[in-house]
PDB file of C-alpha atoms in Angstrom:
ATOM      1  CA  MET A  13     -11.481  -7.549   4.036  1.00  0.00           C
ATOM      2  CA  SER A  14     -10.678  -4.615   1.737  1.00  0.00           C
ATOM      3  CA  GLY A  15      -7.048  -4.593   2.901  1.00  0.00           C
ATOM      4  CA  VAL A  16      -6.713  -8.307   2.151  1.00  0.00           C
ATOM      5  CA  LEU A  17      -8.199  -7.770  -1.305  1.00  0.00           C
ATOM      6  CA  ALA A  18      -5.840  -4.838  -1.858  1.00  0.00           C
ATOM      7  CA  ALA A  19      -2.857  -7.031  -1.009  1.00  0.00           C
ATOM      8  CA  ILE A  20      -4.130  -9.689  -3.417  1.00  0.00           C
ATOM      9  CA  MET A  21      -4.387  -7.082  -6.187  1.00  0.00           C
ATOM     10  CA  PHE A  22      -0.829  -5.906  -5.499  1.00  0.00           C
ATOM     11  CA  MET A  23       0.429  -9.496  -5.607  1.00  0.00           C
ATOM     12  CA  ALA A  24      -1.389 -10.040  -8.894  1.00  0.00           C
ATOM     13  CA  ALA A  25       0.260  -6.891 -10.256  1.00  0.00           C
ATOM     14  CA  PHE A  26       3.666  -8.247  -9.244  1.00  0.00           C
ATOM     15  CA  ALA A  27       2.881 -11.565 -10.922  1.00  0.00           C
ATOM     16  CA  MET A  28       2.031  -9.723 -14.144  1.00  0.00           C
ATOM     17  CA  PHE A  29       5.279  -7.764 -13.862  1.00  0.00           C
ATOM     18  CA  MET A  30       7.275 -10.974 -13.477  1.00  0.00           C
ATOM     19  CA  SER A  31       5.518 -12.423 -16.528  1.00  0.00           C
ATOM     20  CA  THR A  32       7.303  -9.761 -18.599  1.00  0.00           C
ATOM     21  CA  SER A  33      10.668 -11.394 -17.731  1.00  0.00           C
ATOM     22  CA  PRO A  34      12.073  -8.051 -16.490  1.00  0.00           C
ATOM     23  CA  GLY A  35      15.652  -9.309 -16.591  1.00  0.00           C
ATOM     24  CA  GLY A  36      15.369 -10.828 -20.056  1.00  0.00           C
ATOM     25  CA  ILE A  37      16.649  -9.788 -23.478  1.00  0.00           C
ATOM     26  CA  THR A  38      15.207  -6.317 -23.064  1.00  0.00           C
ATOM     27  CA  PRO A  39      15.493  -5.751 -19.296  1.00  0.00           C
ATOM     28  CA  TYR A  40      13.140  -3.507 -17.382  1.00  0.00           C
ATOM     29  CA  PRO A  41      14.567   0.017 -17.784  1.00  0.00           C
ATOM     30  CA  SER A  42      16.205   1.773 -14.882  1.00  0.00           C
ATOM     31  CA  VAL A  43      16.388   5.553 -14.657  1.00  0.00           C
ATOM     32  CA  GLU A  44      19.796   5.573 -16.358  1.00  0.00           C
ATOM     33  CA  THR A  45      18.474   3.365 -19.180  1.00  0.00           C
ATOM     34  CA  ALA A  46      15.071   5.025 -19.590  1.00  0.00           C
ATOM     35  CA  GLN A  47      15.676   5.302 -23.335  1.00  0.00           C
ATOM     36  CA  THR A  48      14.954   1.551 -23.538  1.00  0.00           C
ATOM     37  CA  ALA A  49      11.486   2.016 -22.049  1.00  0.00           C
ATOM     38  CA  ASN A  50       9.760   2.068 -25.447  1.00  0.00           C
ATOM     39  CA  ASP A  51      11.242  -1.262 -26.465  1.00  0.00           C
ATOM     40  CA  PHE A  52      10.428  -3.008 -23.180  1.00  0.00           C
ATOM     41  CA  LEU A  53       6.894  -1.630 -22.870  1.00  0.00           C
ATOM     42  CA  SER A  54       6.018  -2.340 -26.505  1.00  0.00           C
ATOM     43  CA  ARG A  55       7.098  -5.967 -26.076  1.00  0.00           C
ATOM     44  CA  HIS A  56       4.925  -6.423 -22.971  1.00  0.00           C
ATOM     45  CA  VAL A  57       2.178  -3.848 -23.429  1.00  0.00           C
ATOM     46  CA  ASN A  58      -0.732  -6.047 -22.320  1.00  0.00           C
ATOM     47  CA  ALA A  59       1.040  -7.372 -19.234  1.00  0.00           C
ATOM     48  CA  ILE A  60       2.060  -3.853 -18.188  1.00  0.00           C
ATOM     49  CA  ARG A  61      -1.515  -2.661 -18.673  1.00  0.00           C
ATOM     50  CA  LEU A  62      -2.800  -5.470 -16.457  1.00  0.00           C
ATOM     51  CA  GLN A  63      -0.133  -4.658 -13.909  1.00  0.00           C
ATOM     52  CA  GLY A  64      -1.332  -1.057 -13.850  1.00  0.00           C
ATOM     53  CA  LEU A  65      -4.963  -2.170 -13.610  1.00  0.00           C
ATOM     54  CA  PHE A  66      -4.299  -4.460 -10.644  1.00  0.00           C
ATOM     55  CA  THR A  67      -2.225  -1.787  -8.915  1.00  0.00           C
ATOM     56  CA  THR A  68      -4.950   0.814  -9.442  1.00  0.00           C
ATOM     57  CA  LEU A  69      -7.612  -1.521  -8.037  1.00  0.00           C
ATOM     58  CA  GLY A  70      -5.315  -2.308  -5.113  1.00  0.00           C
ATOM     59  CA  ILE A  71      -4.906   1.381  -4.285  1.00  0.00           C
ATOM     60  CA  ALA A  72      -8.673   1.902  -4.461  1.00  0.00           C
ATOM     61  CA  LEU A  73      -9.229  -1.024  -2.067  1.00  0.00           C
ATOM     62  CA  PHE A  74      -6.470   0.304   0.197  1.00  0.00           C
ATOM     63  CA  LEU A  75      -8.314   3.636   0.476  1.00  0.00           C
ATOM     64  CA  TRP A  76     -11.461   1.734   1.513  1.00  0.00           C
ATOM     65  CA  PHE A  77      -9.402  -0.139   4.111  1.00  0.00           C
ATOM     66  CA  LEU A  78      -7.950   3.189   5.229  1.00  0.00           C
ATOM     67  CA  GLY A  79     -11.415   4.364   6.241  1.00  0.00           C
ATOM     68  CA  SER A  80     -11.857   1.387   8.584  1.00  0.00           C
ATOM     69  CA  LEU A  81      -8.351   1.762   9.976  1.00  0.00           C
ATOM     70  CA  TRP A  82      -8.833   5.480  10.605  1.00  0.00           C
ATOM     71  CA  ARG A  83     -12.055   4.835  12.545  1.00  0.00           C
ATOM     72  CA  VAL A  84     -10.326   2.295  14.812  1.00  0.00           C
ATOM     73  CA  LEU A  85      -7.319   4.533  15.442  1.00  0.00           C
ATOM     74  CA  ARG A  86      -9.471   7.608  16.048  1.00  0.00           C
ATOM     75  CA  GLU A  87     -11.603   5.793  18.613  1.00  0.00           C
ATOM     76  CA  ALA A  88      -8.457   4.574  20.380  1.00  0.00           C
ATOM     77  CA  GLU A  89      -6.929   8.085  20.468  1.00  0.00           C
ATOM     78  CA  GLY A  90      -9.968   9.984  21.628  1.00  0.00           C
ATOM     79  CA  ASP A  91     -11.437  13.295  20.542  1.00  0.00           C
ATOM     80  CA  SER A  92      -8.346  15.114  19.216  1.00  0.00           C
ATOM     81  CA  ALA A  93      -6.956  12.110  17.258  1.00  0.00           C
ATOM     82  CA  PRO A  94      -3.841  13.826  15.809  1.00  0.00           C
ATOM     83  CA  GLY A  95      -2.063  10.606  14.858  1.00  0.00           C
ATOM     84  CA  SER A  96      -4.979   9.059  13.015  1.00  0.00           C
ATOM     85  CA  THR A  97      -5.559  12.330  11.141  1.00  0.00           C
ATOM     86  CA  VAL A  98      -1.942  12.471   9.978  1.00  0.00           C
ATOM     87  CA  ALA A  99      -2.181   8.827   8.900  1.00  0.00           C
ATOM     88  CA  LEU A 100      -5.342   9.529   6.887  1.00  0.00           C
ATOM     89  CA  VAL A 101      -3.892  12.562   5.101  1.00  0.00           C
ATOM     90  CA  ALA A 102      -0.506  10.936   4.408  1.00  0.00           C
ATOM     91  CA  ALA A 103      -1.991   7.715   3.036  1.00  0.00           C
ATOM     92  CA  SER A 104      -4.409   9.642   0.809  1.00  0.00           C
ATOM     93  CA  THR A 105      -1.611  11.872  -0.521  1.00  0.00           C
ATOM     94  CA  GLY A 106       0.735   8.954  -1.149  1.00  0.00           C
ATOM     95  CA  SER A 107      -2.007   7.069  -2.967  1.00  0.00           C
ATOM     96  CA  ALA A 108      -2.750  10.108  -5.143  1.00  0.00           C
ATOM     97  CA  LEU A 109       0.908  10.385  -6.185  1.00  0.00           C
ATOM     98  CA  MET A 110       0.963   6.701  -7.087  1.00  0.00           C
ATOM     99  CA  LEU A 111      -2.191   7.049  -9.181  1.00  0.00           C
ATOM    100  CA  VAL A 112      -0.638   9.955 -11.102  1.00  0.00           C
ATOM    101  CA  SER A 113       2.404   7.747 -11.680  1.00  0.00           C
ATOM    102  CA  LEU A 114       0.186   5.019 -13.113  1.00  0.00           C
ATOM    103  CA  ALA A 115      -1.535   7.583 -15.356  1.00  0.00           C
ATOM    104  CA  LEU A 116       1.847   8.561 -16.806  1.00  0.00           C
ATOM    105  CA  THR A 117       2.651   4.894 -17.414  1.00  0.00           C
ATOM    106  CA  TYR A 118      -0.631   4.505 -19.316  1.00  0.00           C
ATOM    107  CA  ALA A 119       0.288   7.616 -21.318  1.00  0.00           C
ATOM    108  CA  VAL A 120       3.535   5.932 -22.383  1.00  0.00           C
ATOM    109  CA  LEU A 121       1.614   2.833 -23.462  1.00  0.00           C
ATOM    110  CA  LEU A 122      -0.764   4.932 -25.586  1.00  0.00           C
ATOM    111  CA  THR A 123       1.893   6.628 -27.719  1.00  0.00           C
ATOM    112  CA  THR A 124       0.709   6.828 -31.335  1.00  0.00           C
ATOM    113  CA  SER A 125       3.353   8.957 -33.061  1.00  0.00           C
ATOM    114  CA  PRO A 126       7.159   9.297 -33.212  1.00  0.00           C
ATOM    115  CA  ALA A 127       6.971  12.592 -31.349  1.00  0.00           C
ATOM    116  CA  GLN A 128       5.105  10.947 -28.482  1.00  0.00           C
ATOM    117  CA  ALA A 129       7.531   8.041 -28.503  1.00  0.00           C
ATOM    118  CA  ASP A 130      10.407  10.480 -28.048  1.00  0.00           C
ATOM    119  CA  ALA A 131       8.767  11.717 -24.852  1.00  0.00           C
ATOM    120  CA  ALA A 132       8.273   8.204 -23.449  1.00  0.00           C
ATOM    121  CA  PRO A 133      11.640   7.965 -21.615  1.00  0.00           C
ATOM    122  CA  ALA A 134      10.925  11.231 -19.798  1.00  0.00           C
ATOM    123  CA  LEU A 135       7.402  10.113 -18.901  1.00  0.00           C
ATOM    124  CA  PHE A 136       8.746   6.780 -17.677  1.00  0.00           C
ATOM    125  CA  THR A 137      11.253   8.550 -15.431  1.00  0.00           C
ATOM    126  CA  CYS A 138       8.565  10.904 -14.094  1.00  0.00           C
ATOM    127  CA  ALA A 139       6.318   7.923 -13.362  1.00  0.00           C
ATOM    128  CA  ALA A 140       9.089   6.179 -11.421  1.00  0.00           C
ATOM    129  CA  VAL A 141       9.895   9.305  -9.389  1.00  0.00           C
ATOM    130  CA  LEU A 142       6.235  10.008  -8.574  1.00  0.00           C
ATOM    131  CA  PHE A 143       5.688   6.428  -7.422  1.00  0.00           C
ATOM    132  CA  ALA A 144       8.756   6.699  -5.187  1.00  0.00           C
ATOM    133  CA  LEU A 145       7.592   9.999  -3.702  1.00  0.00           C
ATOM    134  CA  GLY A 146       4.227   8.393  -3.002  1.00  0.00           C
ATOM    135  CA  GLY A 147       6.079   5.726  -1.066  1.00  0.00           C
ATOM    136  CA  GLY A 148       8.039   8.388   0.773  1.00  0.00           C
ATOM    137  CA  VAL A 149       4.827  10.073   1.912  1.00  0.00           C
ATOM    138  CA  LEU A 150       3.653   6.692   3.190  1.00  0.00           C
ATOM    139  CA  SER A 151       6.454   6.925   5.764  1.00  0.00           C
ATOM    140  CA  LEU A 152       4.350   9.573   7.544  1.00  0.00           C
ATOM    141  CA  PHE A 153       1.380   7.218   7.422  1.00  0.00           C
ATOM    142  CA  PHE A 154       3.373   4.386   8.987  1.00  0.00           C
ATOM    143  CA  PHE A 155       5.010   6.586  11.628  1.00  0.00           C
ATOM    144  CA  ALA A 156       1.608   7.960  12.676  1.00  0.00           C
ATOM    145  CA  VAL A 157      -0.058   4.539  12.718  1.00  0.00           C
ATOM    146  CA  GLY A 158       2.841   2.994  14.637  1.00  0.00           C
ATOM    147  CA  LYS A 159       2.758   5.775  17.230  1.00  0.00           C
ATOM    148  CA  VAL A 160      -0.980   5.418  17.817  1.00  0.00           C
ATOM    149  CA  ILE A 161      -0.834   1.631  18.076  1.00  0.00           C
ATOM    150  CA  LEU A 162       2.125   1.642  20.482  1.00  0.00           C
ATOM    151  CA  ARG A 163       0.609   4.386  22.636  1.00  0.00           C
ATOM    152  CA  THR A 164      -2.911   2.964  22.858  1.00  0.00           C
ATOM    153  CA  GLY A 165      -2.275  -0.755  22.435  1.00  0.00           C
ATOM    154  CA  VAL A 166      -5.032  -1.050  19.828  1.00  0.00           C
ATOM    155  CA  MET A 167      -4.558  -3.826  17.239  1.00  0.00           C
ATOM    156  CA  GLY A 168      -1.484  -5.262  18.986  1.00  0.00           C
ATOM    157  CA  ARG A 169       1.868  -3.648  19.713  1.00  0.00           C
ATOM    158  CA  TRP A 170       3.669  -5.986  17.286  1.00  0.00           C
ATOM    159  CA  LEU A 171       1.760  -4.372  14.445  1.00  0.00           C
ATOM    160  CA  GLY A 172       2.898  -0.966  15.671  1.00  0.00           C
ATOM    161  CA  TRP A 173       6.547  -2.026  15.590  1.00  0.00           C
ATOM    162  CA  LEU A 174       6.092  -3.430  12.086  1.00  0.00           C
ATOM    163  CA  ALA A 175       4.616  -0.074  11.051  1.00  0.00           C
ATOM    164  CA  LEU A 176       7.768   1.684  12.279  1.00  0.00           C
ATOM    165  CA  VAL A 177       9.933  -0.726  10.276  1.00  0.00           C
ATOM    166  CA  ALA A 178       7.828  -0.012   7.184  1.00  0.00           C
ATOM    167  CA  ALA A 179       8.158   3.719   7.894  1.00  0.00           C
ATOM    168  CA  ALA A 180      11.941   3.487   8.030  1.00  0.00           C
ATOM    169  CA  LEU A 181      12.012   1.653   4.688  1.00  0.00           C
ATOM    170  CA  SER A 182       9.601   4.156   3.140  1.00  0.00           C
ATOM    171  CA  VAL A 183      11.837   7.085   4.101  1.00  0.00           C
ATOM    172  CA  LEU A 184      14.396   5.723   1.630  1.00  0.00           C
ATOM    173  CA  ALA A 185      11.949   6.463  -1.182  1.00  0.00           C
ATOM    174  CA  PHE A 186      12.394  10.193  -0.487  1.00  0.00           C
ATOM    175  CA  ILE A 187      16.069  10.064  -1.489  1.00  0.00           C
ATOM    176  CA  SER A 188      15.659   7.683  -4.437  1.00  0.00           C
ATOM    177  CA  PRO A 189      15.302  10.542  -7.010  1.00  0.00           C
ATOM    178  CA  PHE A 190      18.964  11.366  -6.359  1.00  0.00           C
ATOM    179  CA  TRP A 191      20.068   7.935  -7.617  1.00  0.00           C
ATOM    180  CA  VAL A 192      20.039   7.029 -11.301  1.00  0.00           C
ATOM    181  CA  SER A 193      21.325   3.506 -10.685  1.00  0.00           C
ATOM    182  CA  GLY A 194      21.936   1.004  -7.933  1.00  0.00           C
ATOM    183  CA  ALA A 195      19.834  -0.121  -4.996  1.00  0.00           C
ATOM    184  CA  LEU A 196      18.320   3.297  -4.338  1.00  0.00           C
ATOM    185  CA  ASN A 197      17.119   4.285  -7.784  1.00  0.00           C
ATOM    186  CA  PRO A 198      13.323   4.741  -7.931  1.00  0.00           C
ATOM    187  CA  ALA A 199      12.593   2.546 -10.952  1.00  0.00           C
ATOM    188  CA  THR A 200      14.299  -0.736 -10.084  1.00  0.00           C
ATOM    189  CA  GLY A 201      16.211  -0.233  -6.835  1.00  0.00           C
ATOM    190  CA  ALA A 202      15.909  -2.830  -4.079  1.00  0.00           C
ATOM    191  CA  LEU A 203      15.718  -0.036  -1.487  1.00  0.00           C
ATOM    192  CA  GLY A 204      14.370   2.713  -3.718  1.00  0.00           C
ATOM    193  CA  LEU A 205      11.319   0.678  -4.729  1.00  0.00           C
ATOM    194  CA  TRP A 206      10.966  -2.955  -3.766  1.00  0.00           C
ATOM    195  CA  ALA A 207      11.740  -2.898  -0.020  1.00  0.00           C
ATOM    196  CA  TRP A 208       9.230  -0.209   0.956  1.00  0.00           C
ATOM    197  CA  TRP A 209       6.617  -1.534  -1.473  1.00  0.00           C
ATOM    198  CA  ALA A 210       6.870  -5.063  -0.049  1.00  0.00           C
ATOM    199  CA  ALA A 211       6.668  -3.671   3.502  1.00  0.00           C
ATOM    200  CA  PHE A 212       3.551  -1.697   2.534  1.00  0.00           C
ATOM    201  CA  VAL A 213       1.769  -4.703   1.025  1.00  0.00           C
ATOM    202  CA  ILE A 214       2.663  -7.039   3.911  1.00  0.00           C
ATOM    203  CA  TRP A 215       1.615  -4.525   6.573  1.00  0.00           C
ATOM    204  CA  VAL A 216      -1.722  -3.799   4.894  1.00  0.00           C
ATOM    205  CA  LEU A 217      -2.421  -7.535   4.642  1.00  0.00           C
ATOM    206  CA  LEU A 218      -1.619  -8.170   8.323  1.00  0.00           C
ATOM    207  CA  ALA A 219      -3.480  -5.092   9.571  1.00  0.00           C
ATOM    208  CA  SER A 220      -6.563  -6.023   7.569  1.00  0.00           C
ATOM    209  CA  LEU A 221      -6.531  -9.553   8.997  1.00  0.00           C
ATOM    210  CA  VAL A 222      -6.251  -8.120  12.520  1.00  0.00           C
ATOM    211  CA  LEU A 223      -9.254  -5.865  11.913  1.00  0.00           C
ATOM    212  CA  VAL A 224     -11.279  -8.760  10.492  1.00  0.00           C
ATOM    213  CA  PHE A 225     -10.518 -11.060  13.430  1.00  0.00           C
ATOM    214  CA  GLU A 226     -11.198  -8.341  16.004  1.00  0.00           C
ATOM    215  CA  GLN A 227     -14.514  -7.485  14.357  1.00  0.00           C
ATOM    216  CA  ARG A 228     -15.485 -11.155  14.293  1.00  0.00           C
ATOM    217  CA  HIS A 229     -14.530 -11.495  17.950  1.00  0.00           C
ATOM    218  CA  ARG A 230     -16.701  -8.512  18.879  1.00  0.00           C
ATOM    219  CA  VAL A 231     -19.657  -9.945  16.961  1.00  0.00           C
ATOM    220  CA  GLU A 232     -19.336 -13.555  18.124  1.00  0.00           C
ATOM    221  CA  GLY A 233     -18.470 -12.753  21.746  1.00  0.00           C
ATOM    222  CA  PRO A 234     -21.978 -11.699  22.854  1.00  0.00           C
ATOM    223  CA  ALA A 235     -23.512 -14.495  20.761  1.00  0.00           C
ATOM    224  CA  ARG A 236     -21.435 -17.145  22.555  1.00  0.00           C
ATOM    225  CA  THR A 237     -22.183 -15.652  25.971  1.00  0.00           C
ATOM    226  CA  GLY A 238     -25.908 -15.266  25.370  1.00  0.00           C
ATOM    227  CA  PRO A 239     -28.376 -13.747  27.809  1.00  0.00           C
ATOM    228  CA  VAL A 240     -27.815 -14.388  31.496  1.00  0.00           C
ATOM    229  CA  PRO A 241     -30.488 -16.860  32.640  1.00  0.00           C
ATOM    230  CA  ALA A 242     -32.725 -15.715  35.448  1.00  0.00           C
ATOM    231  CA  GLY A 243     -32.327 -17.509  38.780  1.00  0.00           C
ATOM    232  CA  PRO A 244     -35.048 -19.759  40.127  1.00  0.00           C
ATOM    233  CA  ALA A 245     -37.944 -17.977  41.761  1.00  0.00           C
ATOM    234  CA  VAL A 246     -37.974 -18.074  45.546  1.00  0.00           C
ATOM    235  CA  GLU A 247     -41.362 -18.906  46.984  1.00  0.00           C
ATOM    236  CA  GLY A 248     -42.676 -16.188  49.140  1.00  0.00           C
ATOM    237  CA  ALA A 249     -40.140 -13.626  47.990  1.00  0.00           C
ATOM    238  CA  GLY A 250     -41.288 -10.068  48.428  1.00  0.00           C
ATOM    239  CA  GLN A 251     -43.973 -11.012  50.920  1.00  0.00           C
TER     240      GLN A 251
END
């Protein structure tokens, strides 16, 4: 259930982000308008803090889910388990980059002097780029997971194909630092941020549900079957 809870945390973070009215009077800053970050963040400081909190909790729950996923993939692969190992390392690295990004965002929110405020646009841009690079590293996670699922058939081939779609979207995050505006910029871009992030959340939710249902099936299967009753004794048997 940790993956389901992670997805819920990410959805709660998005709800808090939308509560800031990101397209309002002071729109959410893009990379090219990072100088407006102070104004936007100061207007919505509590909502942005809650967004960061929910995202941080979601990443922590995702790492817990990752442990269960890695065990299932490793058992399906066998002793060497190269794909599941790559998935574990890539997901851990991507999560670490995202957590550093969130730390920089908190640093912007804690500015207490004009000198620190002057550095806020740069910190905001660094946070956006680090989050995007974390998403780019997740492409390796999705490629590895998709390969293992499609090769072994564990968890359903449809989930493997969805992982490859998520991987393709996550690759776009690698090139987002080259774009200061438009759909590919890392702060607000539909392809630079939102597409791969949505694919990540949806895939984690579905994969967690699959693991929960499969675990329940394994537990309830023997209980429904029960012990095989012994046949009636045959008089004189063995004599």
